[in-house]
PDB file of C-alpha atoms in Angstrom:
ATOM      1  CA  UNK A   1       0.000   0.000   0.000  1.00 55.00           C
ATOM      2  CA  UNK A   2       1.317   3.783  -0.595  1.00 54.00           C
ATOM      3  CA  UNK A   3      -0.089   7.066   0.556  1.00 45.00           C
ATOM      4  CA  UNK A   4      -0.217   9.156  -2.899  1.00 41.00           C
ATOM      5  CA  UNK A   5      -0.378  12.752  -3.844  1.00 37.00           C
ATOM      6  CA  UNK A   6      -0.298  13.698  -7.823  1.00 38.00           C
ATOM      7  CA  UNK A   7       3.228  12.718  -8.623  1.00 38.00           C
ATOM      8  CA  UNK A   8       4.269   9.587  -6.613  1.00 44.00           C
ATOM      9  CA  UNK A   9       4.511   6.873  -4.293  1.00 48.00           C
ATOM     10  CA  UNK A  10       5.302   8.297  -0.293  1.00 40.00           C
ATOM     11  CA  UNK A  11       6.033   5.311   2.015  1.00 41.00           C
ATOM     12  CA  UNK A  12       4.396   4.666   5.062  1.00 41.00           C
ATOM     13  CA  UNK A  13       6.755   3.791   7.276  1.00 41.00           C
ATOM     14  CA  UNK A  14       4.977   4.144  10.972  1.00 41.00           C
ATOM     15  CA  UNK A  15       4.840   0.820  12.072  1.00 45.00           C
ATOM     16  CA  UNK A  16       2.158   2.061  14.868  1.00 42.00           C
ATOM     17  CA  UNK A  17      -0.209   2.448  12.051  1.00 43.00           C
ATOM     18  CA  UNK A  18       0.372  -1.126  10.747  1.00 44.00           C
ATOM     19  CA  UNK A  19      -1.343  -2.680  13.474  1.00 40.00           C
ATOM     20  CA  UNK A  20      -4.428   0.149  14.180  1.00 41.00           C
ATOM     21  CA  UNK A  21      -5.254  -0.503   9.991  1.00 43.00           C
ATOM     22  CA  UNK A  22      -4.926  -3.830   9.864  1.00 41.00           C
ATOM     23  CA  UNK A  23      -7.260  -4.098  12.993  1.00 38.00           C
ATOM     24  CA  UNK A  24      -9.884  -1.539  11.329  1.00 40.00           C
ATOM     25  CA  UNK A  25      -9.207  -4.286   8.178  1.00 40.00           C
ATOM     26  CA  UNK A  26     -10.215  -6.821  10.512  1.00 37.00           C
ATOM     27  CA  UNK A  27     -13.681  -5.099  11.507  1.00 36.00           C
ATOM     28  CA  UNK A  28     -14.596  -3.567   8.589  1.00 37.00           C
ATOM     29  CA  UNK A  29     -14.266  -6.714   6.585  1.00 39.00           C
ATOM     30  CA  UNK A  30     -17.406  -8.218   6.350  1.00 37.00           C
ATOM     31  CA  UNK A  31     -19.394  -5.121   6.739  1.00 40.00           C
ATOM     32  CA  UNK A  32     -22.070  -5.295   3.769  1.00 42.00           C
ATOM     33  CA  UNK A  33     -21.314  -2.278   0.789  1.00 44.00           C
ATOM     34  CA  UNK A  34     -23.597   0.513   1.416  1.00 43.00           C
ATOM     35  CA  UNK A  35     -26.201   1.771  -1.371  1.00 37.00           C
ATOM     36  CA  UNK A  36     -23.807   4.617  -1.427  1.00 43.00           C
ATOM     37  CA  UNK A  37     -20.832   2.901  -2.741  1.00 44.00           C
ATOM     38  CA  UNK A  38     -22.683   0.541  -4.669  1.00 42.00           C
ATOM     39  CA  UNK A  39     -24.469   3.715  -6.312  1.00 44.00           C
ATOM     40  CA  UNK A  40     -20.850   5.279  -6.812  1.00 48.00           C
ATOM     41  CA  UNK A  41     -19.430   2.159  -8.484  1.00 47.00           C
ATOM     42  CA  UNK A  42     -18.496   3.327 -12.148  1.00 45.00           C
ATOM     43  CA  UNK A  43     -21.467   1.403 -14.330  1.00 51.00           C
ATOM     44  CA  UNK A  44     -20.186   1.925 -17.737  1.00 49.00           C
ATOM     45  CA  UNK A  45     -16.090   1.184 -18.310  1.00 66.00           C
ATOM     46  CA  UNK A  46     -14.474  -1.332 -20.732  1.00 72.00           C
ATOM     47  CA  UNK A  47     -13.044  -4.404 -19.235  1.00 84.00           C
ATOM     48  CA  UNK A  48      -9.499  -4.184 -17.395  1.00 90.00           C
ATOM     49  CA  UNK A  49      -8.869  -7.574 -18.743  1.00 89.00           C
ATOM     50  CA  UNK A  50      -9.094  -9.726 -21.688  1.00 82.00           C
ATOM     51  CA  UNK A  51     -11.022 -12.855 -21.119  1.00 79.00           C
ATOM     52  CA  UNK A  52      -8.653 -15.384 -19.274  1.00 68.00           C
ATOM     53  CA  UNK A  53      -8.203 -19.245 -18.354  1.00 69.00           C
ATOM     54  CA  UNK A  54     -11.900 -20.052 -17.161  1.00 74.00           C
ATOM     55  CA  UNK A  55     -10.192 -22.841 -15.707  1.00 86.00           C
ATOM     56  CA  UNK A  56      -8.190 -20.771 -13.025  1.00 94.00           C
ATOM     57  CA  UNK A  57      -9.877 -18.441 -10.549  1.00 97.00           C
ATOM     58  CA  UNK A  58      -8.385 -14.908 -10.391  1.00 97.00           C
ATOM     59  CA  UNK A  59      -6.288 -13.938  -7.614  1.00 98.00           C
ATOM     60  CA  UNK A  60      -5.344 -10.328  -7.718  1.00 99.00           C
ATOM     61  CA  UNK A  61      -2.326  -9.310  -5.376  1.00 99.00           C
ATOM     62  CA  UNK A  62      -1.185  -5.626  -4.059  1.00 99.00           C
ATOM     63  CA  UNK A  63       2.006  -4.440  -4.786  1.00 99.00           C
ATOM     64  CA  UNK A  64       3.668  -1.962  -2.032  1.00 98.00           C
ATOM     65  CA  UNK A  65       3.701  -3.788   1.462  1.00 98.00           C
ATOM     66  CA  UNK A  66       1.786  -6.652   0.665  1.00 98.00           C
ATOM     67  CA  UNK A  67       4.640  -7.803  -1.734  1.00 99.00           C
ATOM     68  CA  UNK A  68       7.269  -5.939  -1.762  1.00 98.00           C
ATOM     69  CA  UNK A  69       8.327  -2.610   0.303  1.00 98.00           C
ATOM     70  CA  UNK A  70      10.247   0.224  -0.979  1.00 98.00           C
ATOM     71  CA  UNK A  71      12.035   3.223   0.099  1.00 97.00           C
ATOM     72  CA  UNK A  72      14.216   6.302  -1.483  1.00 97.00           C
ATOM     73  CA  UNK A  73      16.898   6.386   1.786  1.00 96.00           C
ATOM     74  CA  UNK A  74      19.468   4.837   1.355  1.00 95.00           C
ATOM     75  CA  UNK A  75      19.174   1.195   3.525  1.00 91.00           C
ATOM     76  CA  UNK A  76      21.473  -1.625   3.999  1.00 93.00           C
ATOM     77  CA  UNK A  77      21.447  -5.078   2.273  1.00 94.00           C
ATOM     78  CA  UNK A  78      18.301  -4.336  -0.514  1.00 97.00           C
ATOM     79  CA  UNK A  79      17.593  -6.939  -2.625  1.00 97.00           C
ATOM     80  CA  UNK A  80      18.269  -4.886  -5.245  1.00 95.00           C
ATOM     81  CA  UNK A  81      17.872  -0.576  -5.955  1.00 98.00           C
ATOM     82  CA  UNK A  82      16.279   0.350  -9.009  1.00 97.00           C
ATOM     83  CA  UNK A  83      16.070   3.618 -10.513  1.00 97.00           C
ATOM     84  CA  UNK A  84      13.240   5.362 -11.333  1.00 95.00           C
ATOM     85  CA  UNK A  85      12.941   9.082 -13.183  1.00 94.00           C
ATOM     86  CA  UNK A  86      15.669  10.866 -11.161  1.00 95.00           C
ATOM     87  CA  UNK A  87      15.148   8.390  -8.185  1.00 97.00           C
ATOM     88  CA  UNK A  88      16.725   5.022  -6.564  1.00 98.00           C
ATOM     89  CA  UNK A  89      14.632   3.509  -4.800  1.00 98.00           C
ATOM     90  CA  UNK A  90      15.757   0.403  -2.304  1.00 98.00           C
ATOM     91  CA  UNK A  91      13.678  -2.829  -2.570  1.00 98.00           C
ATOM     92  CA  UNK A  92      13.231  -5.696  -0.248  1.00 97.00           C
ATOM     93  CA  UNK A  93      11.111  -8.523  -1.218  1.00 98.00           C
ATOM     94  CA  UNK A  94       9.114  -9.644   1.413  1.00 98.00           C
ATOM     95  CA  UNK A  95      10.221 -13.166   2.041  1.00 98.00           C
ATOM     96  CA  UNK A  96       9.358 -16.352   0.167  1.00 98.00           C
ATOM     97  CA  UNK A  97       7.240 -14.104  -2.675  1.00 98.00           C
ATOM     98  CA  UNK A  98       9.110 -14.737  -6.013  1.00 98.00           C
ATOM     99  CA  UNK A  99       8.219 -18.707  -4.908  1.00 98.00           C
ATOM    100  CA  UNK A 100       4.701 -17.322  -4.089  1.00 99.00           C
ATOM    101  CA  UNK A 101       3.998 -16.022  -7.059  1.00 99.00           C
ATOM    102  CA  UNK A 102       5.402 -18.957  -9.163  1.00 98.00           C
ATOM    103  CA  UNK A 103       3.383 -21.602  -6.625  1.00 98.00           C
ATOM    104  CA  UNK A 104       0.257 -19.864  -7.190  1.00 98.00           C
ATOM    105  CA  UNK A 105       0.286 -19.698 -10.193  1.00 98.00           C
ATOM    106  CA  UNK A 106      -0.388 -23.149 -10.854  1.00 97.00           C
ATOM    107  CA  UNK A 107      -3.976 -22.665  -9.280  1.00 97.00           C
ATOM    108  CA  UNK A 108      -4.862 -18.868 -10.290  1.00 97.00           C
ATOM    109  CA  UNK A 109      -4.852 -16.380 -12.652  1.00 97.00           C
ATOM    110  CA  UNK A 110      -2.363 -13.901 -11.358  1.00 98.00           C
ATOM    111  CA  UNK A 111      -3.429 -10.509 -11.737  1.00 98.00           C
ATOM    112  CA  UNK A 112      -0.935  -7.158  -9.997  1.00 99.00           C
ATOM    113  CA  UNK A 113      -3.579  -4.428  -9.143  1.00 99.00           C
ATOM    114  CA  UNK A 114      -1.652  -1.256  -7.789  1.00 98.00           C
ATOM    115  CA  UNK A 115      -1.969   2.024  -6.884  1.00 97.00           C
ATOM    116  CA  UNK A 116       1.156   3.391  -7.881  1.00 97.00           C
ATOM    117  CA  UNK A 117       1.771   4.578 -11.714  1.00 97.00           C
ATOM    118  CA  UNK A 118       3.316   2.028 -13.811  1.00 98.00           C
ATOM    119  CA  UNK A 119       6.411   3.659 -14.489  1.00 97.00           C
ATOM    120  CA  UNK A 120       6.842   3.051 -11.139  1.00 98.00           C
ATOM    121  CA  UNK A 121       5.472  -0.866 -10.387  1.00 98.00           C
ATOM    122  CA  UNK A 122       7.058  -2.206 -13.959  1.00 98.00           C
ATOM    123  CA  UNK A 123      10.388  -1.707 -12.966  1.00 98.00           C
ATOM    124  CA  UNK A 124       9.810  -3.617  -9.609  1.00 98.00           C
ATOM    125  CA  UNK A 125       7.856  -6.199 -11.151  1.00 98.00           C
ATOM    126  CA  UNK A 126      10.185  -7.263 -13.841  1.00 98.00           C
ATOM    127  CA  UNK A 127      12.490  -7.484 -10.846  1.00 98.00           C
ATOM    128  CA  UNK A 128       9.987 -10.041  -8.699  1.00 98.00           C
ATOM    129  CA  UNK A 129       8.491 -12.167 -11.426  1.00 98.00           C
ATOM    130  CA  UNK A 130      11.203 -13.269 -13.849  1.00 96.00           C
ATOM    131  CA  UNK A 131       9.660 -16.275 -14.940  1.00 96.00           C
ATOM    132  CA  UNK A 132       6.761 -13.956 -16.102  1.00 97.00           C
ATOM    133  CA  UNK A 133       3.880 -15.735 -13.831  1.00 98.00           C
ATOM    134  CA  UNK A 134       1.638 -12.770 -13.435  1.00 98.00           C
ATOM    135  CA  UNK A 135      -0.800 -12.524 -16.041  1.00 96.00           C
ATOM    136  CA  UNK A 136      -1.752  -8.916 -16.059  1.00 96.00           C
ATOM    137  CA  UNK A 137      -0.558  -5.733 -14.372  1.00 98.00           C
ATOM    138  CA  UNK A 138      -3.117  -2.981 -13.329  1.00 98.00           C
ATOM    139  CA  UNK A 139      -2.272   0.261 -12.045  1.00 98.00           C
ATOM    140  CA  UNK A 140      -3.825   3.664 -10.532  1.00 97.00           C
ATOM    141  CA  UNK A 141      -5.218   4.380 -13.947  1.00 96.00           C
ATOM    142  CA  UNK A 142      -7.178   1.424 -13.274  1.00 97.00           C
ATOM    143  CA  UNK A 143      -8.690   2.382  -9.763  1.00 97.00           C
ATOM    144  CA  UNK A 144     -11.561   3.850  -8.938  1.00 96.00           C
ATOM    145  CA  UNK A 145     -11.164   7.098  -7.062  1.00 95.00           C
ATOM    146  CA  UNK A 146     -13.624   6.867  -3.634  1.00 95.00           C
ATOM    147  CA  UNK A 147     -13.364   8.982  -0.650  1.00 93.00           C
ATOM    148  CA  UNK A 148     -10.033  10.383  -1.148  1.00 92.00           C
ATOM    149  CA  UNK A 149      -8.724   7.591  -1.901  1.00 94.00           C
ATOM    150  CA  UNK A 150      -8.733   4.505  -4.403  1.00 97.00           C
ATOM    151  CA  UNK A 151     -10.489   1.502  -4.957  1.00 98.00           C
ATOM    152  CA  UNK A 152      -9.799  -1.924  -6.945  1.00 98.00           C
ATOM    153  CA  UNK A 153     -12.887  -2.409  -8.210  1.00 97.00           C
ATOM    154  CA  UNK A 154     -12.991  -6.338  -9.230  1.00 97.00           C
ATOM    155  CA  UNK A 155     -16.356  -6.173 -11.531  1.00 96.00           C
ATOM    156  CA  UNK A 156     -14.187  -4.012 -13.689  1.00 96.00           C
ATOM    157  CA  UNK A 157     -12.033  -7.576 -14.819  1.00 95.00           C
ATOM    158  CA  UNK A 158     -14.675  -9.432 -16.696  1.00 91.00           C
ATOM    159  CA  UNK A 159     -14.336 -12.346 -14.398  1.00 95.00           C
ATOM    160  CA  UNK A 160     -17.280 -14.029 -12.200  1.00 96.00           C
ATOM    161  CA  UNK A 161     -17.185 -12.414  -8.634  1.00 96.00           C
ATOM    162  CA  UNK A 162     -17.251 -15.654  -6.939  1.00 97.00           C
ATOM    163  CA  UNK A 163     -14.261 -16.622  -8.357  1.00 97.00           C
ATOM    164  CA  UNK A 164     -11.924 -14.305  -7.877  1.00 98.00           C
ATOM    165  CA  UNK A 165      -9.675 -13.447  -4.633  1.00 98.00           C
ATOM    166  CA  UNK A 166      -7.850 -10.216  -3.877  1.00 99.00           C
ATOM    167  CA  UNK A 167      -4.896 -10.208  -1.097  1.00 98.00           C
ATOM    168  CA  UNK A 168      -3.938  -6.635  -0.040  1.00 98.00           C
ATOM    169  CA  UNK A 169      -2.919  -4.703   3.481  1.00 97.00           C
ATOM    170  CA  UNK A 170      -5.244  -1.514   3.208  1.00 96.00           C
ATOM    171  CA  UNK A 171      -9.014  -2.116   3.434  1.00 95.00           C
ATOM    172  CA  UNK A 172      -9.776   0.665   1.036  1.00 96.00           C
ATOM    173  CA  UNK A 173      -8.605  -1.073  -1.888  1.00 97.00           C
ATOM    174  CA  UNK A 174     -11.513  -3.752  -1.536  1.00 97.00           C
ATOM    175  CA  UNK A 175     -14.069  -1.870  -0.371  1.00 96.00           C
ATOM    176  CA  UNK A 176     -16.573  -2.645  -3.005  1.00 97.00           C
ATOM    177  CA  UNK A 177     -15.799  -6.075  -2.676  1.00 97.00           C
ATOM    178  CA  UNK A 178     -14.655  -6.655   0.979  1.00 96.00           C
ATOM    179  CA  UNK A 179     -16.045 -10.842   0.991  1.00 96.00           C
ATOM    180  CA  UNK A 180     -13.584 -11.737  -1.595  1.00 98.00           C
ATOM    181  CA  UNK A 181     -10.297 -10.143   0.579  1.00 97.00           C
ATOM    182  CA  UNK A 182      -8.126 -11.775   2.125  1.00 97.00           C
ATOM    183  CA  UNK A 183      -6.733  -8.905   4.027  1.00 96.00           C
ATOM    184  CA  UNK A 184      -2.606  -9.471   5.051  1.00 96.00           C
ATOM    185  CA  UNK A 185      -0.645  -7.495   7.129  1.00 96.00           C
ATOM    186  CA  UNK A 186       2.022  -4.732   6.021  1.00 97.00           C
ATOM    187  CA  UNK A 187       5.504  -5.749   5.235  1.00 98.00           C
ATOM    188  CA  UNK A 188       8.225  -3.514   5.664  1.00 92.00           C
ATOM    189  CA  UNK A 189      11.691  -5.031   6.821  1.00 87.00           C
ATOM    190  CA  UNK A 190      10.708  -7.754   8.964  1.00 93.00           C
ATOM    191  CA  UNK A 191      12.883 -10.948   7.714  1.00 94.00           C
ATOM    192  CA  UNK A 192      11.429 -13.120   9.659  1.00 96.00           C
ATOM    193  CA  UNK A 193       7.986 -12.151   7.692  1.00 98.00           C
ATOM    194  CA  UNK A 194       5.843 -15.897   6.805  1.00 97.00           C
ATOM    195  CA  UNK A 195       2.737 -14.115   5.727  1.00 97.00           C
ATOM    196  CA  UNK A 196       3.334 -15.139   2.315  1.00 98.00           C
ATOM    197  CA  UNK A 197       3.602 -18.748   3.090  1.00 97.00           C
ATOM    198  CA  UNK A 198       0.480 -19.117   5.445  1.00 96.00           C
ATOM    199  CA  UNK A 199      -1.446 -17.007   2.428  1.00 98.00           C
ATOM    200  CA  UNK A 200      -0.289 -20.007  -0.027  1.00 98.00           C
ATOM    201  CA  UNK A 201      -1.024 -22.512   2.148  1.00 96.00           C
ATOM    202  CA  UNK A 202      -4.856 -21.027   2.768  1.00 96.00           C
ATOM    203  CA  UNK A 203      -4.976 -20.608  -1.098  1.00 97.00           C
ATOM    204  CA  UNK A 204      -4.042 -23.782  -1.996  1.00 97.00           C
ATOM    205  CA  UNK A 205      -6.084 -25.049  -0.151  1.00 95.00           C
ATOM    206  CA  UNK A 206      -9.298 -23.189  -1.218  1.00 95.00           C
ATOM    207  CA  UNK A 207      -8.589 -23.270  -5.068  1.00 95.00           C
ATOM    208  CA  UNK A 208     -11.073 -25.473  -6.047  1.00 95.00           C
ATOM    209  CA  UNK A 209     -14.355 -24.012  -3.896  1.00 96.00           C
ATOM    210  CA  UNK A 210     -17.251 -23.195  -5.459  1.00 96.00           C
ATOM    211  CA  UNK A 211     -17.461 -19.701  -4.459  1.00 97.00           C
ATOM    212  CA  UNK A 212     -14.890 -17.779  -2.647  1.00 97.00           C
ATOM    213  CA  UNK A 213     -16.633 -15.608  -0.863  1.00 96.00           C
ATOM    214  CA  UNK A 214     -18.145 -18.893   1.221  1.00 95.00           C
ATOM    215  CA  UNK A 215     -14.776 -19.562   2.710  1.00 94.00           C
ATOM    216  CA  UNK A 216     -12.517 -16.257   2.749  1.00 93.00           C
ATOM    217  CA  UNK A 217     -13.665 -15.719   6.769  1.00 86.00           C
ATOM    218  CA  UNK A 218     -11.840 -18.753   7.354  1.00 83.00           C
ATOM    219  CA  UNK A 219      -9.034 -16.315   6.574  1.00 84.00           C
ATOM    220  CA  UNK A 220     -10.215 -14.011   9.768  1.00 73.00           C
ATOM    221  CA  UNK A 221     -11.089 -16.452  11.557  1.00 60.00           C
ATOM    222  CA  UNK A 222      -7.655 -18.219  11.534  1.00 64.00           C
ATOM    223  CA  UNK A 223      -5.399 -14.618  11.580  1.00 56.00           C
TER     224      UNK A 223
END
């Protein structure tokens, strides 16, 4: 997740917040959508995707935080720096996700939604998936704008709602959708992260449900 203003990503890098938002993720998860943001939901844009591999559901995965965490000081032992524009920006995978992505892709569709421009994800992503797993990349362009902020709206993919997951660390990004979350915490340098593997493990073992939405509160339920 980043905090954005016209121009950029910002990183959040309180780690006070991490726990109040992922708390207010836990609460606010299976709160029903309101009329409001149902009525605000944009009715009338072109698919984000091409039609896919019916075969697979869809999992779409956050960038910033939930896979990845960046910053522009300078910080020791990166997994690698990669400059951006006029910037370098320092990059530490959060552990076990390059085998993440490649493991789940043998069950999903992997789609990259972000909120960050795509001069700014590509870079990073060519970087974390060189076996070239993910399917599609999305990016701010792509979101909705709601309440100051913005929204991953997953009717705009052209693929059936019940089959389709989303895995991010900042509630607003599902909030038209909030049943088909799984909501993770916020990576920043911990090495000793596992969130990634417990993720898989739940995903793996739900790939084949009949609809997703019936068994993501497992996910809450369990973390």
């Amino acid at each position: 997740m980043l905090l954005m203003d016209g121009s950029g990503p910002y990183q959040v890098t309180a780690p006070k917040t991490q726990f109040i938002r992922f708390c207010v993720t836990k609460v606010t998860r299976w709160l029903p959508m309101s009329a409001e943001i149902q009525n605000n939901a944009i009715e009338s844009r072109p698919s984000l995707l091409p039609t896919g591999d019916t075969s697979k559901k869809c999992l779409v995965l956050d960038l910033d935080e939930t896979l990845l965490h960046t910053s522009l000081r300078p910080i020791d032992n990166p997994d690698y720096i990669i400059p951006i524009d006029t910037d370098l920006y320092y990059v530490f995978k959060r552990p076990g996700a390059e085998e993440f992505l490649i493991e789940m892709a043998k069950y999903y569709e992997i789609v990259v939604y972000t909120t960050s421009l795509s001069k700014y994800a590509d870079p990073l992503l060519d970087k974390l998936d060189p076996q070239g797993v993910i399917s599609r990349r999305l990016y701010r362009e792509h979101c909705v704008q709601y309440e100051g902020g913005y929204v991953k709206d997953l009717s705009l993919l052209d693929r059936d709602i019940s089959q389709t997951i989303i895995v991010d660390d900042w509630s607003m990004s599902y909030k038209f959708h909030p049943r088909n979350a799984i909501g993770c915490s916020c990576f920043f340098y911990d090495p000793n992260d596992r969130e990634l593997d417990s993720i898989a493990r739940f995903l793996a073992k739900h790939h084949d449900v009949e609809d997703v939405r019936d068994h993501l509160f497992a996910w809450d339920a369990k973390y």
